[in-house]
Amino acid sequence: MEIHNKRKYLGFLKFKRNFQKYGLEKVRSYELILHWLKSRLNRNQFLILSGILVGCTAGLAGVLLKALVHYIHYFIVTKVHFEYQILFYIVFPFLGIVLTTAIVLTVFKGQDRKGIGAILYEIAQNSSIVSSVKMYSQIIQSAITVGLGGSAGLESPIAVSGAAIGSNYAQTYKLDYKERTLLLAAGATAGIASAFNAPIAGIMFAFEILLTGVVFSDFIPLVVAAVCGSLLSRVLLQEDVLFRFYARESFNYHNIPYYLVLGCIAGLYARYFVLISQKVEHFIKRRTISRMRIAMLGGAALSMLCLLLPPLFGEGYDVVKAFADGNTQGIIHNSFFRYFETGEWSLILFLALICLLKVFATSITIYSGGNGGNFAPSLFAGGTLGFLFAIICKQVGFTDVPVSNLVLVGMAGVMSGVMYAPLTAIFLIAESSMGFDLFIPLMIVSVMSYLIARWFSVVPPDFRTLAAEGKIFTHEHDRNLLSILHTKDLIDSDSQTINIDRSVTDLQEMIKHGEKNIFAIIDARRHLKGILTLDDIRPLLFNTNLGDAGTVQQLMKAPIAIVHPQQALPEIIKLFDDTGVWHLPVINDQDEFIGFISKSAILTSYRQLLKEYSV
């Protein structure tokens, strides 16, 4: 046994010497150990180890960000009297957006691509290679934006940071696309799991959103990463920081009508949420003023909204917890509504204004220069909507209204309709409330909201532009792979051509010494005039007396269809299917012949990609 251990140690020393000699000039000690382990472990073993390391790192990043922002909000909302809070509501949201924009412009050179769409783009178009800057840039920007009162969520930046951690880990250890994508998803999974202390929801997030359109087989690294992220959240974060709900009622099937109605309302509200968000985005992007001035105007608008309705300040999870506990007086007391009589109808007006204006606050935060996502805002809006619905039902005269349950399932419903992620929403609320007996109402509301949202738009509106341009994967697996291929790369530029005035004898000589079975007939300016195939001239091949055969112009035929280099491959595949041919000529905008594109070349490249992009 001792001799075996000595051999292992000597083997490690030999690996260290060779690595330092032929590898990187400088390498961290832990990287050296991991490189050695990679050479000793099989693929699955190393991926599980990698999932643990990526999960712990991404989870720790999520925990630190959540804790930092929570304590800033706790100080402002709890420790400061309302009269002084007014000053904070005016100054801090404005300062958060302006500071974030200034940091993006000066430190990160204006590179502020953010959100889940950026990660989907890297998976589809950049072989899952994410810039190392995103490992910390999203955390810094979102901490400033949301910490100072930006009405957005931390979960999307946490997911982006986790994805960047997983991708860069895979790049460091020279893993291929499959493993790189898997660890990218593992990092994002761990980030979401740590943010909510909900490992299953983190895994569902990876399946439903990040890995859409990817042929998926490995999942153990995702599981271990989610467990690591969730455990770190549970161990390091205090109870009041965790996304936890304890007040809920047992499920009663007599209450199903409430959930059916709430499902419809949540779906329609989710549509309102995404429409207003898009309109605000387009309005801001159409402005021709500088980014800093946009940030100042957006920060001022957000400060006014937070001053009018303080629950719009920050993520708003504490407000939703208060709704679930039935504690609304404390929330109203920290707003100007404290100066009015707080009857049921004034409470309804207060909640309705929050629901209507939350999307404006969130959109202004994100698109005017802040950093954050729609995760928390959709949950906040859903919880408020559920509580509003419950209060209206009680005011109308219904008894035994399950208020806490309606708050919980309302969160799942709106999130499902906004994010197009019903499974993530269901498991997130079930895990966060320990309400697994609420699966039936959660499924009813989430699925109804999701179906209503899809009835308006099959693709999530946030990703519609990227999907239409073929820059991200969708559920159409064939189209996903074809979007990665580029027409210019598949054109046979060595295609044989012959001038339209040449004789058939010249053509016969070309066939004798060539390897192609299709020919382009061109003029002196390389304009395409026609095509010929071996099948067209087969009767003439063995004719020794071709003196009277004439020119190739008499034999050529017009191409059935013509391709341009800028055409997308799905469109070209349709041309092949409609015409039944195997080769199509490609010409540029000046009608000059470039070459032929073949159906077999596309299919070969497609098959190669299918093997590479199956994770």
XYZ file of C-alpha atoms in Angstrom:
615
model
C 0.000 0.000 0.000
C 2.847 2.357 0.899
C 4.603 1.608 -2.415
C 1.334 2.360 -4.292
C 0.992 5.742 -2.539
C 4.616 6.592 -3.327
C 4.016 5.825 -7.005
C 0.984 8.129 -7.023
C 2.992 10.917 -5.418
C 5.889 10.439 -7.850
C 3.397 10.457 -10.713
C 1.991 13.774 -9.502
C 5.506 15.265 -9.248
C 6.232 14.125 -12.795
C 2.960 15.665 -14.015
C 3.825 18.930 -12.208
C 7.266 19.074 -13.820
C 5.931 18.404 -17.324
C 3.032 20.819 -16.907
C 5.283 23.635 -15.757
C 7.679 22.886 -18.593
C 5.162 22.603 -21.429
C 2.018 24.215 -20.021
C 1.302 27.663 -18.729
C 4.256 29.654 -17.468
C 2.445 30.497 -14.263
C -0.340 28.441 -12.789
C -2.131 28.518 -9.469
C -1.515 25.550 -7.216
C -5.170 24.498 -7.104
C -5.341 24.634 -10.909
C -2.317 22.358 -11.053
C -4.073 19.854 -8.802
C -7.255 20.008 -10.884
C -5.300 19.531 -14.114
C -3.714 16.460 -12.561
C -7.086 15.155 -11.378
C -8.495 15.707 -14.875
C -5.773 13.444 -16.251
C -6.597 10.763 -13.662
C -10.397 10.834 -13.474
C -12.788 9.716 -16.164
C -15.148 12.185 -17.806
C -18.135 11.656 -15.501
C -16.018 11.782 -12.341
C -14.347 15.026 -13.365
C -17.692 16.575 -14.355
C -19.166 15.746 -10.943
C -16.136 17.291 -9.229
C -16.457 20.298 -11.533
C -20.162 20.611 -10.725
C -19.328 20.764 -7.018
C -16.622 23.412 -7.473
C -18.653 25.544 -9.884
C -21.750 25.170 -7.705
C -19.926 26.301 -4.573
C -18.317 29.280 -6.317
C -21.523 30.455 -8.039
C -23.553 29.790 -4.898
C -21.154 31.831 -2.791
C -21.380 34.729 -5.260
C -25.179 34.597 -5.038
C -25.156 34.469 -1.242
C -22.836 37.468 -0.958
C -24.929 39.551 -3.349
C -28.231 38.678 -1.659
C -26.868 39.388 1.814
C -25.347 42.729 0.811
C -28.520 44.035 -0.811
C -30.732 42.722 2.001
C -28.856 44.566 4.719
C -28.907 47.833 2.771
C -32.690 47.568 2.434
C -33.094 46.469 6.038
C -31.274 49.581 7.237
C -33.337 51.943 5.071
C -36.779 50.405 5.602
C -36.527 49.229 9.220
C -33.979 51.373 11.032
C -34.844 54.744 9.515
C -37.986 56.758 10.314
C -40.366 57.392 7.419
C -39.588 61.118 7.232
C -35.925 60.289 6.637
C -36.829 57.422 4.307
C -38.433 59.978 2.002
C -35.001 61.482 1.424
C -33.559 58.028 0.721
C -36.359 57.216 -1.737
C -35.567 60.418 -3.623
C -31.777 60.084 -3.667
C -30.829 56.397 -3.677
C -32.732 54.991 -6.720
C -31.499 57.922 -8.806
C -27.962 57.413 -7.551
C -28.097 53.662 -8.193
C -28.927 53.960 -11.899
C -26.508 56.844 -12.499
C -23.615 55.117 -10.698
C -24.238 51.850 -12.546
C -24.221 53.638 -15.894
C -21.049 55.536 -14.989
C -19.285 52.283 -14.023
C -20.408 50.583 -17.254
C -19.111 53.470 -19.360
C -15.795 53.954 -17.556
C -14.782 50.581 -16.098
C -16.440 48.180 -18.541
C -16.043 50.377 -21.650
C -19.759 50.517 -22.394
C -20.143 46.726 -22.647
C -23.384 46.213 -20.729
C -25.055 43.261 -22.452
C -27.060 41.770 -19.627
C -29.860 39.382 -18.836
C -30.521 35.749 -19.644
C -30.708 36.559 -23.365
C -26.965 37.293 -23.346
C -26.225 33.788 -22.019
C -28.574 32.153 -24.536
C -26.704 34.012 -27.274
C -23.332 32.720 -26.017
C -24.643 29.139 -25.955
C -25.967 29.295 -29.513
C -23.497 31.566 -31.265
C -20.279 31.545 -29.241
C -19.864 27.868 -28.303
C -20.832 28.641 -24.679
C -17.764 30.848 -24.210
C -18.677 33.662 -21.808
C -16.340 36.568 -21.100
C -14.551 36.316 -17.760
C -15.591 39.908 -17.033
C -19.177 38.714 -16.514
C -18.068 36.705 -13.473
C -17.966 39.924 -11.470
C -19.369 42.740 -13.630
C -22.992 41.636 -13.187
C -22.561 41.332 -9.418
C -21.048 44.807 -9.085
C -23.636 46.478 -11.314
C -26.698 44.762 -9.831
C -25.479 45.309 -6.245
C -25.334 49.045 -6.908
C -28.606 49.195 -8.850
C -30.806 47.027 -6.625
C -28.960 47.789 -3.392
C -29.732 51.478 -3.800
C -33.381 50.827 -4.590
C -33.601 49.813 -8.246
C -36.917 48.036 -8.778
C -35.409 44.909 -10.333
C -34.247 41.457 -9.298
C -30.858 40.000 -8.477
C -31.554 36.523 -9.803
C -30.802 37.195 -13.479
C -27.412 38.808 -12.692
C -26.658 35.936 -10.306
C -27.517 33.432 -13.047
C -25.341 35.288 -15.586
C -22.432 35.420 -13.118
C -22.830 31.701 -12.357
C -22.944 30.885 -16.062
C -19.747 32.892 -16.619
C -18.059 31.065 -13.729
C -19.005 27.672 -15.208
C -17.943 28.646 -18.729
C -14.569 30.032 -17.659
C -13.899 27.024 -15.463
C -14.504 24.799 -18.496
C -12.245 26.980 -20.644
C -9.446 26.801 -18.065
C -9.446 23.007 -18.156
C -9.851 22.747 -21.945
C -13.277 21.114 -21.920
C -15.232 20.856 -25.169
C -18.581 22.388 -26.064
C -20.708 19.719 -24.393
C -18.964 20.000 -21.037
C -18.674 23.775 -21.340
C -22.427 24.158 -21.857
C -23.161 21.742 -19.032
C -20.978 23.629 -16.536
C -22.333 26.967 -17.765
C -25.821 25.698 -16.928
C -24.546 24.275 -13.632
C -23.211 27.679 -12.584
C -26.510 29.380 -13.384
C -28.400 26.590 -11.608
C -26.319 27.037 -8.463
C -26.867 30.788 -8.576
C -30.655 30.439 -8.745
C -30.624 27.698 -6.092
C -28.647 29.918 -3.716
C -30.854 32.944 -4.370
C -34.029 31.072 -3.413
C -32.655 28.128 -1.421
C -34.551 26.017 -3.969
C -32.351 23.410 -5.724
C -35.132 21.808 -7.791
C -36.249 25.220 -9.060
C -32.643 25.915 -10.081
C -32.534 22.708 -12.110
C -35.899 23.467 -13.723
C -34.595 26.926 -14.641
C -31.698 25.329 -16.510
C -33.980 22.903 -18.354
C -36.726 25.376 -19.267
C -34.728 28.486 -20.124
C -30.979 27.988 -20.525
C -30.910 24.606 -22.242
C -33.868 25.217 -24.541
C -33.185 23.526 -27.847
C -30.102 21.670 -26.584
C -30.207 17.872 -26.803
C -29.535 17.066 -23.157
C -28.334 13.829 -21.557
C -26.107 14.614 -18.544
C -27.761 16.080 -15.475
C -25.770 14.913 -12.427
C -23.434 17.984 -12.492
C -26.537 20.183 -12.458
C -27.897 18.349 -9.427
C -24.687 18.578 -7.401
C -24.246 22.252 -8.344
C -27.819 23.042 -7.269
C -27.323 21.208 -3.970
C -24.074 23.080 -3.272
C -25.647 26.457 -4.034
C -28.702 25.727 -1.913
C -26.658 24.435 1.032
C -24.459 27.534 1.024
C -27.592 29.687 1.028
C -29.091 27.711 3.904
C -25.905 27.761 6.000
C -24.699 31.320 5.411
C -27.870 33.384 5.044
C -30.013 34.267 8.018
C -33.657 33.262 8.112
C -34.973 36.732 7.285
C -32.805 36.896 4.154
C -34.024 33.580 2.755
C -36.929 33.472 0.318
C -39.158 31.644 2.799
C -42.928 31.658 3.458
C -44.443 29.989 6.494
C -48.001 31.341 6.547
C -50.244 29.259 4.307
C -53.452 27.281 4.490
C -53.951 23.614 3.656
C -55.275 22.938 0.182
C -59.047 22.614 0.006
C -60.536 21.469 -3.283
C -63.556 23.716 -2.610
C -61.239 26.667 -3.318
C -60.420 25.577 -6.870
C -62.687 28.297 -8.398
C -60.473 30.940 -6.759
C -57.409 29.431 -8.404
C -59.081 29.153 -11.810
C -60.042 32.822 -11.799
C -56.603 33.846 -10.488
C -54.947 31.807 -13.263
C -56.786 33.825 -15.925
C -56.036 37.128 -14.194
C -52.354 36.210 -13.766
C -52.032 35.306 -17.451
C -53.573 38.590 -18.575
C -51.483 40.564 -16.098
C -48.327 38.792 -17.317
C -49.195 39.916 -20.846
C -49.677 43.474 -19.561
C -46.298 43.219 -17.812
C -44.349 42.200 -20.923
C -46.173 44.668 -23.215
C -45.489 47.653 -20.969
C -41.908 46.490 -20.523
C -41.403 46.380 -24.297
C -43.005 49.798 -24.807
C -40.781 51.365 -22.149
C -37.723 49.694 -23.687
C -38.560 50.979 -27.176
C -39.334 54.461 -25.841
C -35.964 54.681 -24.075
C -33.974 53.217 -26.978
C -35.482 55.739 -29.404
C -34.051 58.627 -27.393
C -31.041 60.215 -29.100
C -29.569 61.752 -25.951
C -26.478 60.408 -24.173
C -26.620 57.308 -22.010
C -25.743 59.277 -18.893
C -28.599 61.697 -19.491
C -30.980 58.776 -20.030
C -29.747 57.310 -16.735
C -30.405 60.597 -14.938
C -33.926 60.911 -16.348
C -34.685 57.259 -15.612
C -33.280 57.573 -12.085
C -35.433 60.632 -11.432
C -38.579 58.847 -12.680
C -37.797 55.787 -10.551
C -37.224 57.940 -7.446
C -40.631 59.547 -7.909
C -42.295 56.132 -8.190
C -40.536 54.852 -5.069
C -41.504 58.023 -3.198
C -45.159 57.570 -4.195
C -45.199 53.827 -3.502
C -42.299 52.666 -1.273
C -43.006 48.933 -1.920
C -41.542 49.551 -5.413
C -38.151 50.178 -3.750
C -35.758 47.254 -4.400
C -36.726 43.616 -4.863
C -39.803 43.798 -2.630
C -39.639 40.295 -1.150
C -40.222 41.596 2.395
C -43.415 43.241 1.173
C -44.685 39.976 -0.313
C -43.849 38.142 2.918
C -45.923 40.736 4.777
C -48.829 40.136 2.366
C -48.617 36.385 2.959
C -48.616 36.998 6.731
C -51.552 39.394 6.435
C -49.486 42.306 7.773
C -50.390 45.252 5.538
C -50.507 47.989 8.143
C -46.726 48.130 8.420
C -46.395 48.540 4.656
C -49.013 51.278 4.430
C -47.466 52.993 7.449
C -44.235 53.453 5.453
C -45.986 55.358 2.661
C -48.029 58.516 2.150
C -51.163 56.378 2.466
C -50.533 56.517 6.241
C -52.051 59.993 6.200
C -55.368 58.719 4.809
C -58.017 56.536 6.311
C -56.898 52.952 5.679
C -60.134 51.201 4.888
C -60.527 48.186 2.612
C -61.068 50.238 -0.527
C -58.047 52.454 0.116
C -56.009 49.271 0.577
C -57.367 47.969 -2.742
C -56.381 51.240 -4.440
C -52.912 51.015 -2.872
C -52.413 47.431 -4.112
C -53.821 48.200 -7.578
C -51.376 51.083 -8.017
C -48.498 48.819 -7.021
C -49.534 46.204 -9.608
C -49.951 48.773 -12.375
C -46.753 50.742 -11.690
C -44.374 47.908 -10.781
C -43.694 47.128 -14.435
C -42.896 50.791 -15.136
C -40.474 50.903 -12.208
C -38.777 47.689 -13.308
C -38.514 48.638 -16.981
C -37.139 52.081 -16.172
C -34.577 50.527 -13.839
C -33.311 48.008 -16.390
C -33.470 49.954 -19.654
C -32.322 53.376 -18.468
C -28.971 52.021 -17.322
C -29.448 49.845 -14.251
C -28.758 46.136 -13.995
C -31.277 43.539 -12.893
C -33.863 41.099 -14.155
C -37.567 40.285 -14.204
C -37.351 37.313 -11.827
C -38.040 39.208 -8.593
C -40.389 41.799 -10.152
C -42.632 39.073 -11.590
C -42.755 37.302 -8.217
C -43.437 40.560 -6.389
C -46.158 41.585 -8.836
C -47.718 38.106 -8.673
C -47.805 38.105 -4.877
C -49.360 41.585 -4.842
C -51.885 40.553 -7.491
C -52.845 37.452 -5.491
C -53.291 39.495 -2.325
C -55.332 42.111 -4.186
C -57.565 39.380 -5.618
C -58.060 37.887 -2.131
C -58.954 41.279 -0.597
C -61.485 41.969 -3.379
C -63.053 38.535 -2.878
C -63.427 39.207 0.858
C -64.788 42.696 0.222
C -67.377 41.329 -2.208
C -68.608 38.952 0.478
C -66.892 35.619 -0.032
C -65.855 33.802 3.118
C -62.988 31.442 3.853
C -60.800 33.048 1.193
C -57.311 31.361 1.264
C -55.391 34.662 1.344
C -51.892 33.279 1.938
C -52.326 30.575 -0.701
C -53.526 33.105 -3.258
C -50.419 35.215 -2.598
C -48.177 32.186 -3.154
C -49.860 30.841 -6.288
C -50.173 34.385 -7.650
C -46.377 34.656 -7.547
C -46.042 31.401 -9.482
C -48.702 32.442 -11.990
C -47.234 35.800 -12.988
C -43.681 34.465 -13.047
C -44.800 31.594 -15.290
C -46.463 34.012 -17.733
C -43.602 36.512 -17.774
C -40.647 34.111 -17.831
C -42.350 31.267 -19.789
C -41.126 28.881 -17.111
C -44.083 27.128 -15.424
C -42.053 24.284 -13.911
C -39.523 26.694 -12.430
C -42.353 28.761 -10.931
C -44.160 25.714 -9.512
C -41.129 24.205 -7.806
C -39.798 27.574 -6.664
C -42.935 28.400 -4.670
C -43.404 24.811 -3.493
C -39.848 24.669 -2.138
C -39.898 28.187 -0.694
C -43.142 27.627 1.213
C -42.656 23.931 1.948
C -46.079 23.799 0.369
C -45.901 20.599 -1.616
C -49.578 20.060 -0.847
C -50.152 23.202 -2.956
C -48.959 21.492 -6.135
C -52.481 21.305 -7.561
C -53.295 25.040 -7.237
C -49.740 25.929 -8.271
C -50.094 23.828 -11.420
C -53.548 25.216 -12.202
C -52.516 28.873 -11.956
C -49.042 28.493 -13.510
C -50.192 26.437 -16.487
C -53.187 28.669 -17.183
C -51.015 31.783 -17.076
C -48.388 30.140 -19.280
C -50.947 29.048 -21.873
C -52.487 32.531 -22.009
C -49.025 34.053 -22.472
C -48.184 31.586 -25.267
C -51.506 32.301 -26.937
C -50.274 35.877 -27.467
C -46.656 34.952 -28.290
C -45.108 31.495 -28.726
C -41.590 32.780 -28.017
C -40.868 34.719 -24.784
C -41.115 38.413 -25.753
C -37.745 39.183 -24.138
C -36.074 36.771 -26.562
C -38.295 37.261 -29.620
C -35.864 39.453 -31.562
C -32.922 37.121 -30.923
C -35.032 34.095 -31.856
C -36.283 35.716 -35.086
C -32.679 36.472 -36.071
C -31.664 32.879 -35.329
C -29.208 33.996 -32.641
C -30.549 31.817 -29.828
C -31.890 28.285 -29.622
C -35.616 27.597 -29.533
C -37.624 24.390 -29.277
C -37.178 23.883 -33.050
C -34.047 21.705 -32.824
C -33.451 21.504 -36.607
C -33.606 25.261 -36.968
C -31.273 25.723 -33.989
C -28.459 23.783 -35.625
C -29.040 25.294 -39.038
C -28.799 28.773 -37.501
C -25.236 27.983 -36.423
C -24.183 27.088 -39.966
C -23.382 29.924 -42.360
C -24.203 29.768 -46.039
C -20.866 31.293 -47.093
C -18.953 28.472 -45.389
C -20.808 25.787 -47.366
C -20.378 27.220 -50.870
C -18.103 25.195 -53.136
C -15.899 27.970 -54.484
C -13.987 25.450 -56.683
C -17.043 24.745 -58.794
C -16.253 24.233 -62.480
C -17.362 26.913 -64.937
C -17.296 27.158 -68.726
C -17.903 30.131 -70.969
C -21.200 30.226 -72.823
C -19.400 30.475 -76.217
C -17.243 27.370 -75.716
C -17.889 24.256 -77.800
C -19.210 20.927 -76.589
C -15.779 19.458 -77.376
C -14.253 21.817 -74.806
C -16.884 20.694 -72.327
C -16.019 17.054 -73.006
C -12.349 17.753 -72.276
C -13.295 19.476 -69.048
C -15.347 16.489 -67.946
C -12.505 14.139 -68.836
C -10.033 15.945 -66.569
C -12.426 17.221 -63.890
C -14.096 15.739 -60.819
C -17.407 17.622 -60.786
C -20.763 16.457 -62.061
C -22.351 19.900 -62.387
C -21.123 22.927 -64.363
C -21.977 26.608 -64.380
C -22.328 28.334 -67.751
C -21.086 31.922 -67.487
C -20.295 34.855 -69.733
C -17.165 37.010 -69.832
C -18.290 38.959 -66.748
C -18.959 35.723 -64.779
C -22.708 36.272 -64.929
C -24.571 32.984 -64.567
C -26.344 32.017 -67.795
C -27.283 28.414 -67.108
C -26.158 25.082 -65.693
C -25.370 21.603 -66.979
C -25.164 18.257 -65.221
C -23.611 14.986 -66.301
C -27.083 13.547 -66.736
C -27.867 16.277 -69.270
C -24.875 15.456 -71.481
C -24.497 11.746 -70.813
C -25.666 10.812 -74.395
C -22.788 12.900 -75.820
C -20.003 11.603 -73.610
C -18.984 8.695 -75.858
C -19.633 10.408 -79.152
C -16.285 10.735 -80.925
C -17.634 13.033 -83.659
C -18.677 16.240 -81.873
C -17.723 18.672 -84.551
C -21.343 19.592 -85.297
C -22.528 19.522 -81.668
C -22.379 23.309 -81.361
C -21.740 25.340 -78.229
C -22.674 24.681 -74.618
C -25.324 27.391 -74.940
C -27.425 24.971 -76.966
C -27.277 22.363 -74.190
C -27.535 24.418 -71.035
C -30.707 24.829 -69.020
C -31.902 27.520 -66.669
C -31.390 26.829 -62.924
C -34.565 25.904 -61.077
C -33.652 28.243 -58.223
C -30.823 30.580 -57.282
C -29.265 31.164 -53.862
C -27.655 34.309 -52.455
C -24.873 34.164 -49.817
C -26.903 36.110 -47.276
C -29.828 33.693 -47.360
C -30.476 31.675 -44.185
C -29.984 27.938 -44.370
C -33.557 27.022 -43.338
C -34.741 28.943 -46.408
C -32.176 27.157 -48.606
C -33.210 23.756 -47.242
C -36.793 24.582 -48.190
C -35.608 25.397 -51.720
C -33.916 22.008 -51.943
C -37.080 20.275 -50.718
C -39.335 22.190 -53.119
C -37.138 21.673 -56.205
C -35.897 18.134 -55.514
C -32.354 18.941 -56.720
C -29.060 18.379 -54.872
C -27.108 21.418 -56.106
C -28.086 25.061 -56.390
C -26.005 27.906 -57.900
C -25.014 30.845 -55.697
C -24.677 34.364 -57.100
C -23.858 37.695 -55.459
C -25.703 41.009 -55.702
C -23.954 41.752 -59.035
C -25.289 38.471 -60.493
C -21.745 37.032 -60.549
C -21.454 33.310 -60.086
C -19.768 32.326 -56.787
C -20.164 28.571 -56.670
C -22.592 25.753 -55.959
C -24.088 24.793 -52.617
C -25.015 21.136 -52.207
C -27.629 19.508 -50.047
C -25.174 16.782 -49.067
C -22.690 19.370 -47.699
C -25.416 20.885 -45.530
C -26.505 17.483 -44.234
C -22.928 16.471 -43.437
C -22.300 19.684 -41.495
C -25.653 19.322 -39.747
C -24.819 15.790 -38.610
C -21.447 16.943 -37.287
C -23.099 19.740 -35.318
C -25.719 17.358 -33.941
C -22.951 15.270 -32.404
C -21.139 18.313 -31.043
C -24.138 20.190 -29.654
C -25.748 17.254 -27.857
C -24.905 17.937 -24.229
